[in-house]
Short mmCIF file of C-alpha atoms in Angstrom, two decimals:
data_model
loop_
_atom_site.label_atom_id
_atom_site.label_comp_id
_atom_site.label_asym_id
_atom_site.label_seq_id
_atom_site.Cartn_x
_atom_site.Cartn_y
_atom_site.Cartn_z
CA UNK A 1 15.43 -74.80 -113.23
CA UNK A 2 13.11 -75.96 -115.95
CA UNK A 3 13.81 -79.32 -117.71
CA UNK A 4 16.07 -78.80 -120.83
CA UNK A 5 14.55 -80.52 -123.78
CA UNK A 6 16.15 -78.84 -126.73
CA UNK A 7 19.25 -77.33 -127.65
CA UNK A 8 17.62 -73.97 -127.40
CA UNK A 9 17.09 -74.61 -123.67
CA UNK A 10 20.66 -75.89 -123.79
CA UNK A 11 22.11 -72.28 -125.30
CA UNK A 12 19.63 -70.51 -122.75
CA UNK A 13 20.96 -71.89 -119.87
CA UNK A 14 24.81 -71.38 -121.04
CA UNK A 15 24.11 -67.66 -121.78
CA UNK A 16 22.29 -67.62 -118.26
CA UNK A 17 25.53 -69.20 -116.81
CA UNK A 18 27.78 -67.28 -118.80
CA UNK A 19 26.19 -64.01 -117.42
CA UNK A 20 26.55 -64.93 -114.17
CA UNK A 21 30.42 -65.96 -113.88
CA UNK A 22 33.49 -65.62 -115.93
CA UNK A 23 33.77 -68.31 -118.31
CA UNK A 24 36.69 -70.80 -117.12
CA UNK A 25 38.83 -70.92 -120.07
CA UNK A 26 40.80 -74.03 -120.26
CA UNK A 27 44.36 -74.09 -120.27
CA UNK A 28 45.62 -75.04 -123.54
CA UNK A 29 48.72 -76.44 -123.64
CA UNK A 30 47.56 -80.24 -121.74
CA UNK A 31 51.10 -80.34 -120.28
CA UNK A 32 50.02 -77.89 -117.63
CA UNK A 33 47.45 -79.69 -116.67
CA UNK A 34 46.47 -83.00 -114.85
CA UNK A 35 46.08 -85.48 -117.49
CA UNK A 36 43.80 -88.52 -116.72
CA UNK A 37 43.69 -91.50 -118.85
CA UNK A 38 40.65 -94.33 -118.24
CA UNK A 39 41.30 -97.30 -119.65
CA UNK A 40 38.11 -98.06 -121.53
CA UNK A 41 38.18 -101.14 -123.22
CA UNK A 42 36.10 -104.61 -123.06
CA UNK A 43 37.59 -105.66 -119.84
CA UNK A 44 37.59 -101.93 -118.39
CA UNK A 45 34.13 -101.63 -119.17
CA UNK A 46 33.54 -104.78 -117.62
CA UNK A 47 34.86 -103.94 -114.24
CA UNK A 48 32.80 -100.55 -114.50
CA UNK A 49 35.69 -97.96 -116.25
CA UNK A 50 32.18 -96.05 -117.22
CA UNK A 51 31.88 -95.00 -113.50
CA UNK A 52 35.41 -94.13 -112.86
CA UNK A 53 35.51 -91.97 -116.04
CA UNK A 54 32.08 -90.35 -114.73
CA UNK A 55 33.94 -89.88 -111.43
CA UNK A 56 36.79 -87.99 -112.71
CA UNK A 57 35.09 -85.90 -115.00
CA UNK A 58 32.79 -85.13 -112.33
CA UNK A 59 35.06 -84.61 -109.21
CA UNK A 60 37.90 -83.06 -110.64
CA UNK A 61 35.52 -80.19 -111.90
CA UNK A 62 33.77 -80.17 -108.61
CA UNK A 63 37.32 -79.91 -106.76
CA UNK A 64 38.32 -77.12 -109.29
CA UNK A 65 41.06 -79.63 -110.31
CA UNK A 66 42.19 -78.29 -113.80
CA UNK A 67 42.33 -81.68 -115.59
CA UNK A 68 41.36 -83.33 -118.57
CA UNK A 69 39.91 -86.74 -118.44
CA UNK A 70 40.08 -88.55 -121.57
CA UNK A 71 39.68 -92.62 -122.29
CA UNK A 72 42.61 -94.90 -123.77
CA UNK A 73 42.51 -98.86 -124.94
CA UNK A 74 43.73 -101.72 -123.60
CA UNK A 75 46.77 -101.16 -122.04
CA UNK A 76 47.27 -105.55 -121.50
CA UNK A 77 46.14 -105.54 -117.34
CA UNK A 78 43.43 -106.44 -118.03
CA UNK A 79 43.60 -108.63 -114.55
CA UNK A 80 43.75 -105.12 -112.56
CA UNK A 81 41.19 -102.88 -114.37
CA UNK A 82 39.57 -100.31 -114.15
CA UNK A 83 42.77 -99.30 -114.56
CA UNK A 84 43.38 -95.05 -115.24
CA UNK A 85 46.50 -93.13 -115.86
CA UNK A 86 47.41 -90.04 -114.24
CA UNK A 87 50.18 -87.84 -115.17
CA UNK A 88 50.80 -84.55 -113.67
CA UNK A 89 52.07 -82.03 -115.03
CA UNK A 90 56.22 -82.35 -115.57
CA UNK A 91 55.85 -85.42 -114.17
CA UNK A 92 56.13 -89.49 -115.59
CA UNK A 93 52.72 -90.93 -116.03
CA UNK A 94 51.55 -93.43 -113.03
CA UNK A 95 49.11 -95.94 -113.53
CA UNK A 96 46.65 -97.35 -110.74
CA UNK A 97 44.96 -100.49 -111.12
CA UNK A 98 41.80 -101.96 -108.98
CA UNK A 99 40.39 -98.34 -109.04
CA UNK A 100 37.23 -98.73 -107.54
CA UNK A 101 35.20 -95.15 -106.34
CA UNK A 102 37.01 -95.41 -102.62
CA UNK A 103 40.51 -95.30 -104.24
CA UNK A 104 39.68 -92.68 -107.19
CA UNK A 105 38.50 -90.52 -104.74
CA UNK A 106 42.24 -90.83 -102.81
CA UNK A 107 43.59 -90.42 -106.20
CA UNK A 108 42.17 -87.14 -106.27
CA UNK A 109 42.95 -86.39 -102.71
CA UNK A 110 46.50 -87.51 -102.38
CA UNK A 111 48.13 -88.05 -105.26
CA UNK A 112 46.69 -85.75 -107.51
CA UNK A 113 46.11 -82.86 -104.82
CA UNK A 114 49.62 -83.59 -102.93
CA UNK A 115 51.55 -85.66 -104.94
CA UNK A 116 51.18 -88.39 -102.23
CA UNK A 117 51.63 -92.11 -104.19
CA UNK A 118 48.25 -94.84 -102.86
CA UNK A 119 48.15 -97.93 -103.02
CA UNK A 120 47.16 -99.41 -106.63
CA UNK A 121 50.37 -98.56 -108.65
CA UNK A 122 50.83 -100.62 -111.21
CA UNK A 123 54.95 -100.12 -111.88
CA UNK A 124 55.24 -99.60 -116.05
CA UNK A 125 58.34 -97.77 -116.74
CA UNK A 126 61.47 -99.42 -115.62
CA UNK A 127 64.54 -97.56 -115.50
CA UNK A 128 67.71 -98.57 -114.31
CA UNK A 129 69.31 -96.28 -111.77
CA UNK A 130 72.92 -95.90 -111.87
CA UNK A 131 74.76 -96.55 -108.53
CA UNK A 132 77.72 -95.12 -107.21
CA UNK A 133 80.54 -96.79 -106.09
CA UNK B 1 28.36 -106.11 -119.87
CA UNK B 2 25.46 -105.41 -117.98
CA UNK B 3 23.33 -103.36 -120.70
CA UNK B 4 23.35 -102.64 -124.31
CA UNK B 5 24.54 -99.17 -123.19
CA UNK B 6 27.81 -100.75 -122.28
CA UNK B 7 28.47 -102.69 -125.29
CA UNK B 8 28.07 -99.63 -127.38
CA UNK B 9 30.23 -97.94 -125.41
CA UNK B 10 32.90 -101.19 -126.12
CA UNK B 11 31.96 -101.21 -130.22
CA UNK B 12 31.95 -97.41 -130.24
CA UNK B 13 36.04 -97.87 -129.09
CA UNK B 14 36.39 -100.21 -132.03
CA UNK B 15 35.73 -97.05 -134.20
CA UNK B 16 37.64 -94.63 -132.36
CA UNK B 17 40.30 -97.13 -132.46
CA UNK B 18 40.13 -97.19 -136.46
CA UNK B 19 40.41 -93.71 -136.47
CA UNK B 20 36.90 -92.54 -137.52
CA UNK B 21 35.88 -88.77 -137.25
CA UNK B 22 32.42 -89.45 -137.36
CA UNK B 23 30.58 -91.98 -135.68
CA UNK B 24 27.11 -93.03 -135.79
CA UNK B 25 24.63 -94.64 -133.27
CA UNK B 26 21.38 -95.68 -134.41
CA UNK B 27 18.87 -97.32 -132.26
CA UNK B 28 15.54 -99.15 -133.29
CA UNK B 29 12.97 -100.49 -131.09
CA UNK B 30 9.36 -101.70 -131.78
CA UNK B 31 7.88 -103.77 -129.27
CA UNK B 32 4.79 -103.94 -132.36
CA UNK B 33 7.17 -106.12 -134.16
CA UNK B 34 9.16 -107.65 -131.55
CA UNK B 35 12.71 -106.02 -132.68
CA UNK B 36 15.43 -104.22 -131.00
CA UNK B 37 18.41 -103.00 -133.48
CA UNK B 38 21.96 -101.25 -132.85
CA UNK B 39 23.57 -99.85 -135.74
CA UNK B 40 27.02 -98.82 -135.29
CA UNK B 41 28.47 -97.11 -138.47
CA UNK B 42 31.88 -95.28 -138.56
CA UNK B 43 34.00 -93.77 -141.41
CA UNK B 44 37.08 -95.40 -140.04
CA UNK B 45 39.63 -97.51 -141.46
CA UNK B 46 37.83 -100.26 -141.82
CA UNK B 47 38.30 -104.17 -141.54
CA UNK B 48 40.54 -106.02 -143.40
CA UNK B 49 39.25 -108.24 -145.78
CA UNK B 50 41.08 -111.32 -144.27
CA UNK B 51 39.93 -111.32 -141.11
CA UNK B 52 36.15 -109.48 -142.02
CA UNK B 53 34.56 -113.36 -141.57
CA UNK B 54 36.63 -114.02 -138.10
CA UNK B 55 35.76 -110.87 -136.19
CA UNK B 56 33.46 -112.64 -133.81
CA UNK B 57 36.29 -114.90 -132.93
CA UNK B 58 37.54 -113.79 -129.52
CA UNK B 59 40.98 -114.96 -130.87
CA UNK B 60 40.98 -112.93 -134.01
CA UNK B 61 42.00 -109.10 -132.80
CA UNK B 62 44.62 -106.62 -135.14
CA UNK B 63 45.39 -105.24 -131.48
CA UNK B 64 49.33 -105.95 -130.01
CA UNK B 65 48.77 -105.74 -126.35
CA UNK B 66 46.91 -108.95 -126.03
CA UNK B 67 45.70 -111.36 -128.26
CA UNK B 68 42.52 -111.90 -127.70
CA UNK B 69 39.32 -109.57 -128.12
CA UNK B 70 36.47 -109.82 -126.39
CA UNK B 71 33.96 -107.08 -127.95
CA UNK B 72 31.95 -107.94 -130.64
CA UNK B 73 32.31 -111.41 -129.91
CA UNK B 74 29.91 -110.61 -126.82
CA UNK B 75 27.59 -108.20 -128.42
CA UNK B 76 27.21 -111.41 -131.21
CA UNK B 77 26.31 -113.44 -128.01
CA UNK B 78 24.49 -111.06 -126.45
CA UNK B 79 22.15 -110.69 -129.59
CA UNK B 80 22.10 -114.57 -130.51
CA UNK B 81 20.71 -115.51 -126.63
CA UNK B 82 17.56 -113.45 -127.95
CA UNK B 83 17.02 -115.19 -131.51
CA UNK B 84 18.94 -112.27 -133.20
CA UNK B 85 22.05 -111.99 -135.14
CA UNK B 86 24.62 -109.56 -135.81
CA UNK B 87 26.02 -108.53 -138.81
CA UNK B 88 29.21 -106.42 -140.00
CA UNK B 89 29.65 -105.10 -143.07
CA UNK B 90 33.08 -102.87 -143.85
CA UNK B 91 35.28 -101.72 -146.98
CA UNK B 92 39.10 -101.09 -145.75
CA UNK B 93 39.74 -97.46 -145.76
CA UNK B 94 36.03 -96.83 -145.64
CA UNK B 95 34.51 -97.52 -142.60
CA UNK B 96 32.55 -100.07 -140.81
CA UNK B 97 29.15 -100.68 -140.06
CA UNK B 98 27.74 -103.18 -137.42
CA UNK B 99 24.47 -104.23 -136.81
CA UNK B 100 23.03 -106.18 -133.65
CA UNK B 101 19.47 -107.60 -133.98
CA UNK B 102 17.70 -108.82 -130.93
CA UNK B 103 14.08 -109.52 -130.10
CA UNK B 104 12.44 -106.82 -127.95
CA UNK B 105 10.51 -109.00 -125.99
CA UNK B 106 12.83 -111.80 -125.02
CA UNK B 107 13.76 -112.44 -121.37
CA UNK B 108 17.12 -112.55 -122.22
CA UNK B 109 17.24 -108.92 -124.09
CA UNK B 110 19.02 -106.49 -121.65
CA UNK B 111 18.08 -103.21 -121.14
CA UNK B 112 19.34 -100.02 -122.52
CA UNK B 113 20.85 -99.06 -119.51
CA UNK B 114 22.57 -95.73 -119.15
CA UNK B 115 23.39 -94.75 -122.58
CA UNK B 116 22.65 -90.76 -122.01
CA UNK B 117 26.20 -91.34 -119.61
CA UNK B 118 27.89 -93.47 -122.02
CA UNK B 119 27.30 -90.73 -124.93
CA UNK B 120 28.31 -88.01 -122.02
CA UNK B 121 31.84 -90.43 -121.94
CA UNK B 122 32.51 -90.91 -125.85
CA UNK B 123 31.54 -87.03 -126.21
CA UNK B 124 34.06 -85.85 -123.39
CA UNK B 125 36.91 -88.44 -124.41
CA UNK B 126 36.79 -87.87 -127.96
CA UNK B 127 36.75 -84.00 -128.79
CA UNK B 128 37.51 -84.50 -132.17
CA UNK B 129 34.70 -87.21 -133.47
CA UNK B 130 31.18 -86.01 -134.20
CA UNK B 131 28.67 -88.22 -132.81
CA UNK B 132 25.36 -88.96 -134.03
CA UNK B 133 22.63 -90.50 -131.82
CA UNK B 134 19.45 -91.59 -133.41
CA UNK B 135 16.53 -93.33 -131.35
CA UNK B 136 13.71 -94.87 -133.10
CA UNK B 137 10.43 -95.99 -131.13
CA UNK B 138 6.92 -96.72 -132.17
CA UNK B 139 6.35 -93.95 -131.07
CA UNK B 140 8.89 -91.62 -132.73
CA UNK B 141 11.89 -90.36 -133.22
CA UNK B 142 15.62 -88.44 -131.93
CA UNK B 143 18.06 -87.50 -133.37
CA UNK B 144 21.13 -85.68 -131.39
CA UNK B 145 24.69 -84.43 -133.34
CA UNK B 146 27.71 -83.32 -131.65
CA UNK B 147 28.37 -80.80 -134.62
CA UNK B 148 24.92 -79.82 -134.67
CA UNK B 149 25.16 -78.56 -131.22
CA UNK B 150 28.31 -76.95 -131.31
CA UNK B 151 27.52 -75.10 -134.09
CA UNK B 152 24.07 -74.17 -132.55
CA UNK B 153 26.04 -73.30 -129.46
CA UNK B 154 28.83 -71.35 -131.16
CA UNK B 155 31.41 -73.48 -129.26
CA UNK B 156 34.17 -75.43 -130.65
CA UNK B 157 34.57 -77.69 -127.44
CA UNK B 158 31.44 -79.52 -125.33
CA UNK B 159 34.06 -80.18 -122.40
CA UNK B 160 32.75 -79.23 -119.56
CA UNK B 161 30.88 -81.56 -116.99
CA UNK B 162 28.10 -79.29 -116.45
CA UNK B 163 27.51 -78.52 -120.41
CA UNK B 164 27.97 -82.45 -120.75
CA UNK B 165 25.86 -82.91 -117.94
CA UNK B 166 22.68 -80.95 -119.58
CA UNK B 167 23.18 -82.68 -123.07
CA UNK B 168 22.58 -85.93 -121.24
CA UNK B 169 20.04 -84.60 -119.45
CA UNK B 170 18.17 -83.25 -122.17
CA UNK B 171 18.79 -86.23 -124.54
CA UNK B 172 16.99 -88.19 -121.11
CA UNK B 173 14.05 -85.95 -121.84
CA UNK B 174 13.90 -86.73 -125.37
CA UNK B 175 14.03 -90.50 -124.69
CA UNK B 176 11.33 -90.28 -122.89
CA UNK B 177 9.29 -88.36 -124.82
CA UNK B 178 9.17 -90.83 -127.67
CA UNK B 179 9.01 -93.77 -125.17
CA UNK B 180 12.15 -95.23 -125.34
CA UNK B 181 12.57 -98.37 -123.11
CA UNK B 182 14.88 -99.19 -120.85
CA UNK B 183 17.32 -96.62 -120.30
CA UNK B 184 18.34 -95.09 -116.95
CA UNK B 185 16.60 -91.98 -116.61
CA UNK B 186 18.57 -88.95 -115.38
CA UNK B 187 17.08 -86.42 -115.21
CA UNK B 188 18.36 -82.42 -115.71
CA UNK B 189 19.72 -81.64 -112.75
#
């Protein structure tokens, strides 16, 4: 593959790509899909978010994961970061703290892939569960 | 922060924060003259005038889930260890602009770093800002547009690694063409 340089190498090698598979089109409607959220803020960025984010982006395509990765602020734990959300589809967000590459990648594997909760979960949502008597 | 990469990437969520649609990077380096510039400039909603001359105070931040902020505070410090300064001018409702000065030759000037993946990042996260990247060296200069190159691609959305992946490849090659310094160099894959 020759280097690309400028945006015409850039449309030549979609339409090369494009010839060659179907185009994935992306599902529209986010709820459908896995939803990841990188907290990207000073401290994120600080405790390398940047990597994480490149992780997911990278993995989730490489696992044919249909997922969206997107960045959010601060979300105040800033003591556990990087911290990411996930939410799956129909599903409550979660949100992991201390994700370092070893636990994004069982992010992927388990929870995202099976559903399986890992270690990291920082609890957000509190709900009171009624008990019978 | 590690590299001037990653504070852009932290002053670049300032914008997005204020709710700009376009965002612009601007990069000058001479090593002839012994300067280094970032220039930040967004059409968000600005900085309120009562806080404008308190920014750079870690304790001054219009966010609610802490109270103290930590960005431009450090990119301040990060440009006043070098002899440089930086400055912030902004109109509420019109936008910001920021601009770091640093020495190029300085011991204490960080590098670049990886700002092809932080522009891969902002571009991915942030479908609906256009980006503009401009890199000035002695040597020349590049310019790169999110809307340019959707419109020259005829595609409303740049989300997708590989796609992402090329567009920081090939703003790599452009780097080094005009001899930028200091970036990590990926190259296309």
């Amino acid at each position: 593959m020759s280097k690309i340089s400028s945006l015409a190498d850039l449309r030549k090698k979609r339409e090369e790509l494009q010839a060659g598979m179907d185009i994935r089109i992306r599902a529209l409607n986010p709820e459908n899909i896995v939803q990841v959220k990188v907290a990207m803020a000073t401290c994120g960025i600080a405790s390398g978010s940047k990597t994480i984010m490149e992780f997911f982006l990278e993995q989730l395509d490489r696992r044919n994961i249909e997922g969206v990765v997107t960045q959010t602020g601060c979300m105040g734990y800033c003591y556990a970061e990087p911290t990411i959300e996930v939410k799956l589809p129909g599903q409550d967000p979660v949100v992991f703290g201390f994700v370092d590459l070893k636990r994004a990648d069982q992010i992927i594997e388990k929870y995202i892939k099976t559903g399986e909760l890992v270690d990291g979960i920082i609890p957000v949502n509190y709900q009171t569960i009624d008990l019978k008597e | 922060m590690k590299s001037l990469a990653l504070n852009i990437l932290d002053i670049v969520q300032n914008s997005i924060r204020a709710r700009a649609n376009e965002i612009t990077i601007r990069i000058t380096e001479s090593s002839e003259e012994d300067i280094y510039t970032i220039e930040i400039r967004d059409n968000g909603s600005g900085i309120p005038d009562g806080i404008i001359d308190n920014v750079t105070d870690p304790f001054v931040t219009t966010r609610t889930t802490r109270k103290i902020g930590m960005g431009l505070p450090l990119l301040r410090h990060h440009a006043e260890l070098t002899g440089g300064s930086l400055k912030i001018k902004s109109k509420e409702g019109m936008g910001t602009e920021i601009k770091a000065t640093f020495s190029f030759r300085h011991l204490d000037r960080q590098p670049l770093g990886d700002i092809t993946g932080v522009l891969k990042i902002i571009i991915a996260a942030n479908p609906g800002i256009d980006f503009i990247y401009n890199h000035l060296t002695d040597k020349g200069e590049y310019s790169f547009s999110t809307r340019e190159t959707k419109e020259y691609l005829e595609t409303d959305s740049l989300y997708e690694n590989s796609l992402l992946d090329d567009i920081a490849g090939m703003i790599g090659e452009n780097l080094k063409g005009i001899g930028a310094t200091g970036f990590d160099y990926r190259g296309n894959v």
